[in-house]
Tab-separated table of C-alpha atoms in Angstrom:
chain	number	residue	atom	x	y	z
A	1	MET	CA	-5.596	-15.454	-22.177
A	2	ALA	CA	-4.064	-18.688	-20.931
A	3	HIS	CA	-3.601	-19.043	-17.198
A	4	ALA	CA	0.043	-18.855	-16.107
A	5	VAL	CA	1.569	-21.745	-14.166
A	6	LEU	CA	4.964	-21.679	-12.466
A	7	LEU	CA	6.538	-25.138	-12.180
A	8	VAL	CA	9.461	-25.432	-9.746
A	9	GLU	CA	10.953	-28.873	-10.446
A	10	ASP	CA	14.612	-29.911	-10.844
A	11	ASP	CA	13.866	-33.373	-12.257
A	12	LYS	CA	13.908	-32.685	-16.003
A	13	SER	CA	11.945	-35.788	-17.019
A	14	ILE	CA	9.134	-35.120	-14.562
A	15	ALA	CA	9.135	-31.423	-15.465
A	16	THR	CA	8.808	-32.247	-19.177
A	17	VAL	CA	5.853	-34.584	-18.617
A	18	ILE	CA	4.016	-32.077	-16.401
A	19	THR	CA	4.729	-29.191	-18.777
A	20	GLU	CA	3.387	-31.027	-21.817
A	21	ALA	CA	0.276	-32.205	-19.970
A	22	LEU	CA	-0.569	-28.721	-18.714
A	23	ARG	CA	0.125	-27.089	-22.086
A	24	ASP	CA	-2.193	-29.614	-23.728
A	25	ASP	CA	-4.895	-28.355	-21.356
A	26	GLY	CA	-4.248	-24.754	-22.405
A	27	PHE	CA	-2.010	-23.547	-19.585
A	28	ASP	CA	1.015	-21.284	-20.084
A	29	VAL	CA	3.817	-23.033	-18.171
A	30	THR	CA	7.056	-21.452	-16.987
A	31	ARG	CA	9.577	-23.853	-15.491
A	32	CYS	CA	12.556	-23.316	-13.187
A	33	GLU	CA	14.796	-25.619	-11.156
A	34	SER	CA	15.671	-23.687	-8.003
A	35	ILE	CA	14.363	-21.460	-5.232
A	36	ALA	CA	16.523	-18.586	-6.452
A	37	GLN	CA	15.074	-18.809	-9.970
A	38	ARG	CA	11.573	-19.120	-8.498
A	39	ASP	CA	11.962	-15.899	-6.524
A	40	VAL	CA	13.207	-13.992	-9.578
A	41	LEU	CA	10.253	-15.183	-11.664
A	42	LEU	CA	7.752	-14.322	-8.922
A	43	ALA	CA	9.222	-10.839	-8.660
A	44	GLU	CA	8.975	-10.240	-12.385
A	45	HIS	CA	5.769	-12.017	-13.402
A	46	ARG	CA	2.290	-12.849	-12.152
A	47	PHE	CA	1.263	-16.506	-11.964
A	48	ASP	CA	-2.153	-18.023	-11.338
A	49	VAL	CA	-0.827	-21.148	-9.616
A	50	MET	CA	2.540	-22.605	-8.592
A	51	LEU	CA	3.583	-26.251	-8.533
A	52	THR	CA	6.694	-26.925	-6.466
A	53	ASP	CA	8.835	-29.882	-5.533
A	54	VAL	CA	10.052	-30.043	-1.931
A	55	VAL	CA	13.688	-31.094	-2.421
A	56	LEU	CA	15.309	-28.653	-4.847
A	57	GLU	CA	18.922	-28.104	-5.854
A	58	ASP	CA	19.360	-25.095	-3.564
A	59	GLY	CA	17.081	-25.881	-0.645
A	60	ASP	CA	13.674	-26.897	0.679
A	61	GLY	CA	10.782	-25.698	-1.489
A	62	LEU	CA	8.401	-25.681	1.480
A	63	ALA	CA	10.656	-23.869	3.942
A	64	SER	CA	10.241	-20.512	2.193
A	65	ILE	CA	6.621	-20.889	1.142
A	66	GLU	CA	5.448	-17.989	3.339
A	67	ALA	CA	7.805	-15.621	1.534
A	68	VAL	CA	6.244	-16.838	-1.712
A	69	ARG	CA	2.776	-16.055	-0.387
A	70	ALA	CA	3.882	-12.611	0.737
A	71	GLN	CA	4.962	-11.874	-2.840
A	72	ALA	CA	2.005	-13.496	-4.607
A	73	LEU	CA	-1.229	-12.859	-2.750
A	74	ASP	CA	-3.720	-15.732	-2.993
A	75	MET	CA	-1.704	-17.708	-5.542
A	76	PRO	CA	-2.596	-21.387	-4.907
A	77	VAL	CA	0.390	-23.668	-4.318
A	78	ILE	CA	0.409	-27.361	-5.223
A	79	VAL	CA	3.153	-29.423	-3.579
A	80	LEU	CA	4.841	-32.353	-5.317
A	81	SER	CA	7.180	-34.628	-3.377
A	82	ALA	CA	9.059	-37.884	-3.658
A	83	GLN	CA	9.415	-37.828	0.146
A	84	ASN	CA	6.214	-39.737	0.812
A	85	THR	CA	6.298	-39.299	4.578
A	86	LEU	CA	3.736	-38.122	7.076
A	87	ASP	CA	6.013	-35.238	8.000
A	88	THR	CA	6.019	-33.961	4.409
A	89	ALA	CA	2.242	-34.260	4.172
A	90	VAL	CA	1.802	-32.400	7.467
A	91	ARG	CA	4.203	-29.663	6.355
A	92	ALA	CA	2.287	-29.271	3.115
A	93	SER	CA	-0.965	-29.020	5.046
A	94	ASP	CA	0.489	-26.508	7.503
A	95	SER	CA	1.643	-24.389	4.569
A	96	ASP	CA	-1.989	-24.190	3.368
A	97	ALA	CA	-1.067	-25.898	0.114
A	98	PHE	CA	-4.029	-26.214	-2.239
A	99	GLU	CA	-3.135	-29.852	-2.892
A	100	TYR	CA	-0.361	-32.328	-2.104
A	101	PHE	CA	0.724	-34.984	-4.599
A	102	PRO	CA	3.204	-37.680	-3.557
A	103	LYS	CA	5.274	-39.022	-6.435
A	104	PRO	CA	4.417	-40.907	-8.585
A	105	PHE	CA	1.052	-39.259	-9.231
A	106	ASP	CA	-1.725	-39.416	-11.793
A	107	LEU	CA	-1.260	-36.719	-14.462
A	108	ASP	CA	-4.998	-36.349	-15.031
A	109	GLU	CA	-5.549	-35.730	-11.327
A	110	LEU	CA	-2.740	-33.158	-11.322
A	111	THR	CA	-4.123	-31.196	-14.290
A	112	GLN	CA	-7.573	-31.305	-12.746
A	113	ALA	CA	-6.155	-29.920	-9.477
A	114	VAL	CA	-4.445	-27.093	-11.384
A	115	THR	CA	-7.749	-26.225	-13.076
A	116	GLN	CA	-9.531	-26.199	-9.728
A	117	ALA	CA	-6.783	-24.098	-8.146
A	118	VAL	CA	-7.084	-21.445	-10.846
A	119	ALA	CA	-10.877	-21.390	-10.474
A	120	SER	CA	-10.566	-21.005	-6.688
A	121	ARG	CA	-8.832	-17.607	-6.869
A	122	PRO	CA	-11.065	-14.710	-5.800
A	123	ALA	CA	-12.120	-12.495	-8.688
A	124	SER	CA	-10.860	-9.425	-6.867
A	125	GLN	CA	-7.333	-10.809	-7.009
A	126	ASP	CA	-7.573	-11.669	-10.710
A	127	GLN	CA	-8.681	-8.134	-11.370
A	128	ALA	CA	-5.934	-6.543	-9.305
A	129	ALA	CA	-4.119	-5.333	-12.393
A	130	ASP	CA	-7.149	-3.211	-13.265
A	131	ASP	CA	-7.122	-1.444	-9.909
A	132	ASP	CA	-5.282	1.868	-10.016
A	133	ASP	CA	-4.304	1.468	-6.360
A	134	ALA	CA	-3.073	-2.136	-6.645
A	135	LEU	CA	0.579	-2.068	-5.640
A	136	PRO	CA	2.627	-5.276	-5.641
A	137	LEU	CA	4.502	-6.574	-2.627
A	138	ILE	CA	7.650	-7.173	-4.648
A	139	GLY	CA	11.205	-6.953	-3.423
A	140	ARG	CA	14.355	-8.910	-2.785
A	141	SER	CA	15.982	-6.056	-0.888
A	142	PRO	CA	16.856	-6.653	2.776
A	143	ALA	CA	14.235	-4.068	3.766
A	144	MET	CA	11.408	-5.905	1.998
A	145	GLN	CA	12.627	-9.300	3.140
A	146	GLY	CA	12.265	-7.969	6.673
A	147	VAL	CA	8.665	-6.992	5.876
A	148	PHE	CA	7.953	-10.460	4.499
A	149	ARG	CA	9.384	-12.085	7.625
A	150	MET	CA	7.191	-9.913	9.860
A	151	ILE	CA	4.122	-10.840	7.817
A	152	THR	CA	4.806	-14.548	8.242
A	153	ARG	CA	5.160	-14.124	12.009
A	154	VAL	CA	1.623	-12.815	12.450
A	155	LEU	CA	-0.200	-15.288	10.200
A	156	ARG	CA	-0.845	-17.872	12.939
A	157	ASN	CA	-2.086	-15.444	15.577
A	158	ASP	CA	-4.536	-12.554	15.984
A	159	LEU	CA	-2.140	-9.961	17.396
A	160	THR	CA	-2.934	-6.364	16.500
A	161	VAL	CA	-0.626	-4.937	13.832
A	162	LEU	CA	0.361	-1.318	13.180
A	163	ILE	CA	1.754	-0.706	9.693
A	164	THR	CA	3.721	2.508	9.183
A	165	GLY	CA	5.191	3.999	6.044
A	166	GLU	CA	4.875	6.827	3.585
A	167	SER	CA	1.952	7.159	1.174
A	168	GLY	CA	2.205	4.833	-1.791
A	169	THR	CA	4.351	2.150	-0.136
A	170	GLY	CA	1.564	-0.464	-0.112
A	171	LYS	CA	0.329	-0.527	3.484
A	172	GLU	CA	-3.102	-1.855	2.544
A	173	LEU	CA	-1.473	-4.673	0.569
A	174	VAL	CA	0.350	-5.773	3.709
A	175	ALA	CA	-2.940	-5.733	5.616
A	176	GLU	CA	-4.589	-7.797	2.872
A	177	ALA	CA	-1.683	-10.256	2.904
A	178	ILE	CA	-2.002	-10.729	6.666
A	179	HIS	CA	-5.701	-11.426	6.231
A	180	GLU	CA	-5.591	-13.576	3.094
A	181	LEU	CA	-2.676	-15.728	4.270
A	182	GLY	CA	-3.745	-16.023	7.896
A	183	SER	CA	-6.302	-18.017	9.824
A	184	ARG	CA	-9.055	-15.452	9.169
A	185	LYS	CA	-8.927	-15.701	5.383
A	186	THR	CA	-12.433	-17.209	5.245
A	187	GLY	CA	-13.838	-14.144	7.026
A	188	PRO	CA	-14.427	-10.655	5.608
A	189	PHE	CA	-11.708	-8.057	5.074
A	190	VAL	CA	-13.157	-4.601	5.764
A	191	ALA	CA	-11.090	-1.462	5.144
A	192	VAL	CA	-11.870	1.992	6.550
A	193	ASN	CA	-9.932	5.130	5.624
A	194	MET	CA	-10.153	7.528	8.559
A	195	ALA	CA	-9.098	10.511	6.461
A	196	ALA	CA	-11.895	9.954	3.927
A	197	ILE	CA	-14.822	10.014	6.372
A	198	PRO	CA	-16.154	13.270	7.904
A	199	HIS	CA	-15.319	13.312	11.600
A	200	ASP	CA	-18.940	13.655	12.690
A	201	LEU	CA	-19.855	10.460	10.808
A	202	LEU	CA	-16.840	8.341	11.743
A	203	GLU	CA	-18.276	6.771	14.912
A	204	SER	CA	-21.442	5.804	13.064
A	205	GLU	CA	-19.343	4.340	10.248
A	206	LEU	CA	-17.273	2.236	12.654
A	207	PHE	CA	-19.846	1.189	15.230
A	208	GLY	CA	-23.142	1.619	13.386
A	209	HIS	CA	-26.209	3.485	14.648
A	210	GLU	CA	-29.774	2.908	15.686
A	211	ARG	CA	-32.763	4.511	14.071
A	212	GLY	CA	-33.249	8.077	15.288
A	213	ALA	CA	-29.773	8.300	16.844
A	214	PHE	CA	-29.233	11.591	15.017
A	215	THR	CA	-30.796	13.681	12.274
A	216	GLY	CA	-30.883	11.600	9.119
A	217	ALA	CA	-30.639	8.235	10.899
A	218	VAL	CA	-33.838	6.885	9.351
A	219	GLY	CA	-32.945	3.269	10.009
A	220	GLN	CA	-30.546	0.958	11.778
A	221	GLN	CA	-27.063	0.716	10.254
A	222	ILE	CA	-24.469	-1.979	10.860
A	223	GLY	CA	-20.986	-0.537	11.376
A	224	LYS	CA	-17.641	-1.739	10.062
A	225	PHE	CA	-16.848	-3.631	13.278
A	226	GLU	CA	-19.899	-5.843	12.856
A	227	GLN	CA	-19.330	-6.170	9.113
A	228	ALA	CA	-15.812	-7.469	9.835
A	229	ASN	CA	-16.942	-9.973	12.470
A	230	GLY	CA	-14.902	-13.153	12.105
A	231	GLY	CA	-12.404	-11.417	9.846
A	232	THR	CA	-10.082	-8.428	9.743
A	233	LEU	CA	-10.801	-4.719	10.175
A	234	PHE	CA	-8.208	-2.505	8.509
A	235	LEU	CA	-8.094	1.003	9.975
A	236	ASP	CA	-6.147	3.084	7.471
A	237	GLU	CA	-4.778	6.560	8.304
A	238	ILE	CA	-5.395	5.945	11.999
A	239	GLY	CA	-3.562	9.197	12.798
A	240	ASP	CA	-6.523	11.141	11.377
A	241	MET	CA	-8.980	9.671	13.869
A	242	PRO	CA	-10.665	12.336	16.060
A	243	ALA	CA	-10.273	12.173	19.841
A	244	GLU	CA	-13.853	11.082	20.560
A	245	ALA	CA	-13.623	8.141	18.173
A	246	GLN	CA	-10.223	7.192	19.630
A	247	THR	CA	-11.825	6.772	23.031
A	248	ARG	CA	-14.573	4.524	21.683
A	249	LEU	CA	-12.084	2.505	19.655
A	250	LEU	CA	-9.905	1.941	22.731
A	251	ARG	CA	-12.934	0.750	24.680
A	252	ALA	CA	-13.849	-1.665	21.878
A	253	LEU	CA	-10.330	-3.068	21.732
A	254	GLN	CA	-10.210	-3.548	25.492
A	255	SER	CA	-13.612	-5.179	25.876
A	256	GLY	CA	-14.163	-6.860	22.533
A	257	LYS	CA	-17.588	-5.232	22.474
A	258	ILE	CA	-19.084	-2.263	20.646
A	259	ARG	CA	-22.201	-0.169	21.097
A	260	ARG	CA	-23.995	1.402	18.156
A	261	VAL	CA	-24.507	5.161	18.227
A	262	GLY	CA	-27.812	5.730	19.986
A	263	GLY	CA	-27.933	2.136	21.181
A	264	ARG	CA	-27.962	0.656	24.666
A	265	GLN	CA	-26.955	-2.917	23.979
A	266	GLU	CA	-23.325	-3.994	23.892
A	267	ILE	CA	-22.499	-6.293	20.989
A	268	GLY	CA	-19.601	-8.736	21.081
A	269	VAL	CA	-17.360	-8.748	18.021
A	270	ASP	CA	-14.564	-11.101	16.963
A	271	VAL	CA	-12.317	-8.906	14.834
A	272	ARG	CA	-8.618	-8.740	14.153
A	273	ILE	CA	-7.378	-5.139	13.981
A	274	VAL	CA	-4.727	-4.032	11.517
A	275	ALA	CA	-4.064	-0.279	11.545
A	276	ALA	CA	-1.877	1.878	9.330
A	277	THR	CA	-0.593	5.436	9.204
A	278	ASN	CA	1.824	7.538	7.191
A	279	ARG	CA	2.244	9.930	10.110
A	280	ASP	CA	4.627	9.865	13.060
A	281	LEU	CA	2.301	9.254	15.998
A	282	THR	CA	4.921	10.042	18.663
A	283	PRO	CA	4.714	13.869	18.423
A	284	MET	CA	0.935	13.570	18.129
A	285	ILE	CA	0.899	11.754	21.461
A	286	SER	CA	3.019	14.521	22.999
A	287	ASP	CA	0.636	17.158	21.611
A	288	GLY	CA	-2.413	15.325	22.919
A	289	ARG	CA	-3.766	14.620	19.431
A	290	PHE	CA	-3.444	10.841	19.755
A	291	ARG	CA	-4.092	8.739	22.831
A	292	GLU	CA	-0.990	7.069	24.201
A	293	ASP	CA	-2.934	4.085	25.570
A	294	LEU	CA	-4.553	3.533	22.161
A	295	TYR	CA	-1.144	3.681	20.498
A	296	TYR	CA	0.173	0.870	22.710
A	297	ARG	CA	-2.988	-1.155	22.024
A	298	LEU	CA	-2.428	-0.850	18.282
A	299	ASN	CA	1.359	-1.129	18.185
A	300	VAL	CA	1.576	-4.729	19.402
A	301	VAL	CA	3.352	-5.860	16.231
A	302	PRO	CA	4.871	-2.959	14.264
A	303	ILE	CA	5.610	-3.407	10.559
A	304	HIS	CA	7.392	-0.555	8.814
A	305	LEU	CA	7.232	-0.327	5.030
A	306	PRO	CA	10.388	1.339	3.695
A	307	PRO	CA	10.104	4.122	1.117
A	308	LEU	CA	11.155	3.183	-2.385
A	309	ARG	CA	14.296	5.354	-2.184
A	310	GLU	CA	15.576	3.032	0.566
A	311	ARG	CA	15.188	-0.080	-1.588
A	312	ARG	CA	16.290	1.056	-5.023
A	313	GLU	CA	17.453	-2.460	-5.870
A	314	ASP	CA	13.754	-3.441	-6.116
A	315	ILE	CA	12.947	-0.848	-8.777
A	316	GLY	CA	14.003	-3.078	-11.686
A	317	ALA	CA	11.627	-5.875	-10.651
A	318	LEU	CA	8.832	-3.373	-10.050
A	319	VAL	CA	9.354	-1.761	-13.448
A	320	ARG	CA	9.144	-5.129	-15.196
A	321	HIS	CA	6.029	-5.987	-13.211
A	322	PHE	CA	4.314	-2.722	-14.138
A	323	LEU	CA	5.297	-3.057	-17.796
A	324	GLY	CA	3.569	-6.445	-17.750
A	325	GLN	CA	0.513	-4.862	-16.152
A	326	ALA	CA	0.501	-2.106	-18.753
A	327	ALA	CA	0.658	-4.600	-21.618
A	328	ALA	CA	-2.174	-6.614	-20.063
A	329	GLU	CA	-4.269	-3.445	-20.034
A	330	GLY	CA	-3.758	-2.850	-23.741
A	331	LEU	CA	-0.765	-0.500	-23.713
A	332	PRO	CA	2.200	-1.225	-26.010
A	333	ALA	CA	4.470	-4.025	-24.795
A	334	ARG	CA	7.807	-2.542	-23.740
A	335	GLN	CA	11.072	-3.894	-22.408
A	336	ALA	CA	13.178	-1.974	-19.897
A	337	LEU	CA	16.900	-1.880	-20.599
A	338	SER	CA	19.414	-1.632	-17.771
A	339	SER	CA	20.131	2.012	-18.623
A	340	GLY	CA	16.435	2.850	-18.300
A	341	VAL	CA	16.178	1.083	-14.962
A	342	GLU	CA	19.304	2.894	-13.750
A	343	ALA	CA	17.767	6.234	-14.743
A	344	LEU	CA	14.650	5.392	-12.720
A	345	GLU	CA	16.749	4.185	-9.784
A	346	GLN	CA	18.396	7.609	-9.553
A	347	ARG	CA	15.111	9.292	-8.650
A	348	ASP	CA	13.761	9.435	-5.137
A	349	TRP	CA	10.075	8.736	-5.843
A	350	ARG	CA	8.357	10.803	-3.179
A	351	GLY	CA	5.125	9.040	-4.161
A	352	ASN	CA	6.862	5.667	-3.750
A	353	VAL	CA	5.581	2.569	-5.564
A	354	ARG	CA	2.350	4.260	-6.641
A	355	GLU	CA	4.271	7.082	-8.326
A	356	LEU	CA	6.609	4.578	-9.987
A	357	ARG	CA	3.642	2.637	-11.345
A	358	ASN	CA	2.132	5.752	-12.898
A	359	ALA	CA	5.510	6.697	-14.396
A	360	VAL	CA	5.984	3.239	-15.939
A	361	PHE	CA	2.495	3.307	-17.453
A	362	ARG	CA	3.308	6.706	-18.929
A	363	LEU	CA	6.543	5.311	-20.374
A	364	ALA	CA	4.664	2.355	-21.855
A	365	LEU	CA	2.256	4.749	-23.545
A	366	MET	CA	4.648	7.432	-24.789
A	367	ALA	CA	8.024	5.795	-25.417
A	368	ARG	CA	8.988	5.950	-29.108
A	369	ASP	CA	10.672	2.540	-29.193
A	370	ASP	CA	9.830	-0.915	-27.904
A	371	VAL	CA	12.708	-0.661	-25.441
A	372	ILE	CA	12.920	1.849	-22.599
A	373	ASP	CA	16.426	3.188	-22.112
A	374	ARG	CA	17.839	6.232	-20.340
A	375	SER	CA	16.940	8.609	-23.158
A	376	ALA	CA	13.337	7.393	-23.157
A	377	VAL	CA	13.077	8.015	-19.413
A	378	GLU	CA	14.535	11.512	-19.768
A	379	ASP	CA	12.248	12.343	-22.725
A	380	VAL	CA	9.002	11.081	-21.220
A	381	LEU	CA	9.733	11.925	-17.577
A	382	PRO	CA	11.617	15.256	-17.604
A	383	GLN	CA	13.055	16.347	-14.286
A	384	SER	CA	12.098	20.003	-14.592
A	385	ALA	CA	10.266	19.805	-11.296
A	386	LEU	CA	13.025	17.749	-9.672
A	387	ASP	CA	16.303	18.636	-8.061
A	388	PRO	CA	19.006	17.402	-10.491
A	389	ASN	CA	21.180	16.138	-7.648
A	390	THR	CA	18.627	14.317	-5.506
A	391	GLY	CA	15.727	13.663	-7.871
A	392	GLU	CA	13.358	15.135	-5.280
A	393	LYS	CA	10.642	17.599	-6.125
A	394	CYS	CA	11.657	21.145	-5.442
A	395	GLY	CA	10.276	24.653	-5.712
A	396	PHE	CA	6.660	25.694	-5.290
A	397	GLU	CA	5.105	22.285	-5.953
A	398	ALA	CA	7.205	20.639	-3.262
A	399	ALA	CA	6.474	23.463	-0.817
A	400	VAL	CA	2.719	23.021	-1.296
A	401	GLU	CA	2.970	19.256	-0.854
A	402	ASP	CA	5.063	19.624	2.286
A	403	TRP	CA	2.662	22.187	3.743
A	404	VAL	CA	-0.412	19.987	3.145
A	405	GLU	CA	1.396	16.969	4.607
A	406	ASP	CA	2.526	18.871	7.724
A	407	VAL	CA	-0.644	20.864	8.448
A	408	ARG	CA	-3.308	18.415	7.225
A	409	PRO	CA	-6.231	20.871	7.446
A	410	PRO	CA	-9.662	19.259	8.025
A	411	ASP	CA	-11.758	18.286	5.022
A	412	GLY	CA	-13.486	21.268	3.463
A	413	THR	CA	-10.973	23.824	4.753
A	414	LEU	CA	-7.930	23.110	2.552
A	415	TYR	CA	-8.508	25.885	0.013
A	416	HIS	CA	-9.040	28.706	2.507
A	417	ALA	CA	-6.321	27.442	4.861
A	418	ALA	CA	-3.864	27.293	1.971
A	419	LEU	CA	-4.771	30.811	0.848
A	420	ALA	CA	-4.213	32.150	4.357
A	421	ALA	CA	-0.901	30.326	4.654
A	422	PHE	CA	0.200	31.622	1.258
A	423	GLU	CA	-0.897	35.224	1.851
A	424	THR	CA	1.173	35.765	4.985
A	425	PRO	CA	4.661	35.196	3.495
A	426	LEU	CA	3.563	36.860	0.232
A	427	PHE	CA	2.385	40.052	1.965
A	428	GLU	CA	5.473	40.092	4.180
A	429	LEU	CA	7.671	39.796	1.091
A	430	ALA	CA	5.845	42.678	-0.627
A	431	LEU	CA	6.149	44.868	2.499
A	432	ALA	CA	9.826	44.019	2.885
A	433	ARG	CA	10.529	44.999	-0.728
A	434	THR	CA	8.641	48.296	-0.389
A	435	GLY	CA	9.975	49.250	3.044
A	436	GLY	CA	6.551	48.828	4.665
A	437	ASN	CA	4.817	51.219	2.241
A	438	GLN	CA	1.293	49.814	1.854
A	439	LEU	CA	0.479	51.768	-1.310
A	440	ARG	CA	3.582	50.484	-3.134
A	441	ALA	CA	3.051	46.997	-1.737
A	442	ALA	CA	-0.528	46.980	-3.061
A	443	ARG	CA	0.737	48.065	-6.475
A	444	LEU	CA	3.392	45.358	-6.449
A	445	LEU	CA	0.759	42.753	-5.588
A	446	GLY	CA	-1.800	44.179	-8.051
A	447	ILE	CA	-4.571	44.520	-5.463
A	448	ASN	CA	-6.506	47.403	-3.939
A	449	ARG	CA	-4.801	49.201	-1.038
A	450	ASN	CA	-7.908	48.855	1.143
A	451	THR	CA	-8.009	45.112	0.435
A	452	LEU	CA	-4.360	44.824	1.453
A	453	ARG	CA	-4.914	46.847	4.627
A	454	LYS	CA	-7.922	44.677	5.593
A	455	ARG	CA	-6.030	41.420	5.038
A	456	LEU	CA	-2.977	42.680	6.939
A	457	SER	CA	-5.206	43.429	9.899
A	458	GLU	CA	-6.922	40.024	9.696
A	459	LEU	CA	-3.583	38.209	9.435
A	460	GLY	CA	-1.991	40.254	12.242
A	461	ILE	CA	0.799	41.659	10.064
A	462	ALA	CA	2.156	45.065	11.156
A	463	PRO	CA	3.454	47.117	8.160
A	464	GLU	CA	5.650	49.215	10.434
A	465	ASP	CA	7.735	46.132	11.171
A	466	PHE	CA	8.965	46.315	7.591
A	467	GLY	CA	9.778	50.047	7.517
A	468	PRO	CA	13.279	51.470	7.265
A	469	ARG	CA	15.407	50.678	10.305
A	470	ARG	CA	16.324	53.718	12.408
């Protein structure tokens, strides 16, 4: 597949020459003349490299380059300019442009630079479309523009960032953007999900351990802090961090040093911290589940990712992006009509961008026609589990999701905790319907009376509370 090049140039003669030269070298060139057209194309398509003039018909092509980078992670930018001044060259350098070409330039040198720019992209970025969790930072809504502006403000410093937002909004993508576009991009990016690591192993995972520090520690292990030295450490789901690890993390942030589990030596680390959570940490601080001093250490620069239902105007661009991804992965090529996009905009997407991506892939696979309209959305994505007025999940499925999200039982306890939580209202309902009669309640439930009596005792439910009122 030919590599995609976006050319932003309002001089038609120059644009024609560049386009023909790049196409002769096998590149797929898309051309536009303005910043507004550029932003639309970046929202709808993925490009391997962008060439941009500085003076365009609707503004300065360099002035908004950070917003471009926030939308297109690691896309190399080559700057072309007829303003052959030192100031322009310095601005191009400060923008981390891959190359700067003052006009007139040598076409062979330009095509060679484009080839080198494409080859310079990390493989992980080229393969992003194959990653089920890869969510694009796409959006022209005011909410997402605010996110982009916050990202650009932290690129030239090492301030600690706390990213908040619901699951599926793309918090890790923001962390990756901060790393890849900032001064630490040559260092490692190390991500740790606090919710995915057993609590008794978390400190070892973060800080490492020495041989013999605990049963099973057969050798020395380097922790994530040391692995991220010189780069960025992304602490995802920070609200799930146990109290003991919070204390050690606070100490590391304050001193810039860590100590491996079972070790005596303090080790200096140079790490930028970006944390994220989908939980409200304020009530957790009040309940003593999260350290207030750690919260203020992490929340130096807050970035809040809005849920998709608060930026519905971005859904169209996201749908087109995901349809392109689906086609690249071998699914039928589809086109979304305005009626189909409107039907998707009317839903609330509790799973946010991740849920939308899965829905679009399903539409690409199962739609009967090449175009996706309202009827296709309703056929492939029935709303039987959704409230017809709000588009939100309702009924038992929503209740289970809400309970898991609110309670968050520790790993390994979800099944039994859910059974206990389900039994209590179920038994109370059966007793209420039978006037507190255990025999009739057992029959209604289809279980043995002795089993019911035992569980009522264990759950602290008094049958007499449900008897006839005197």
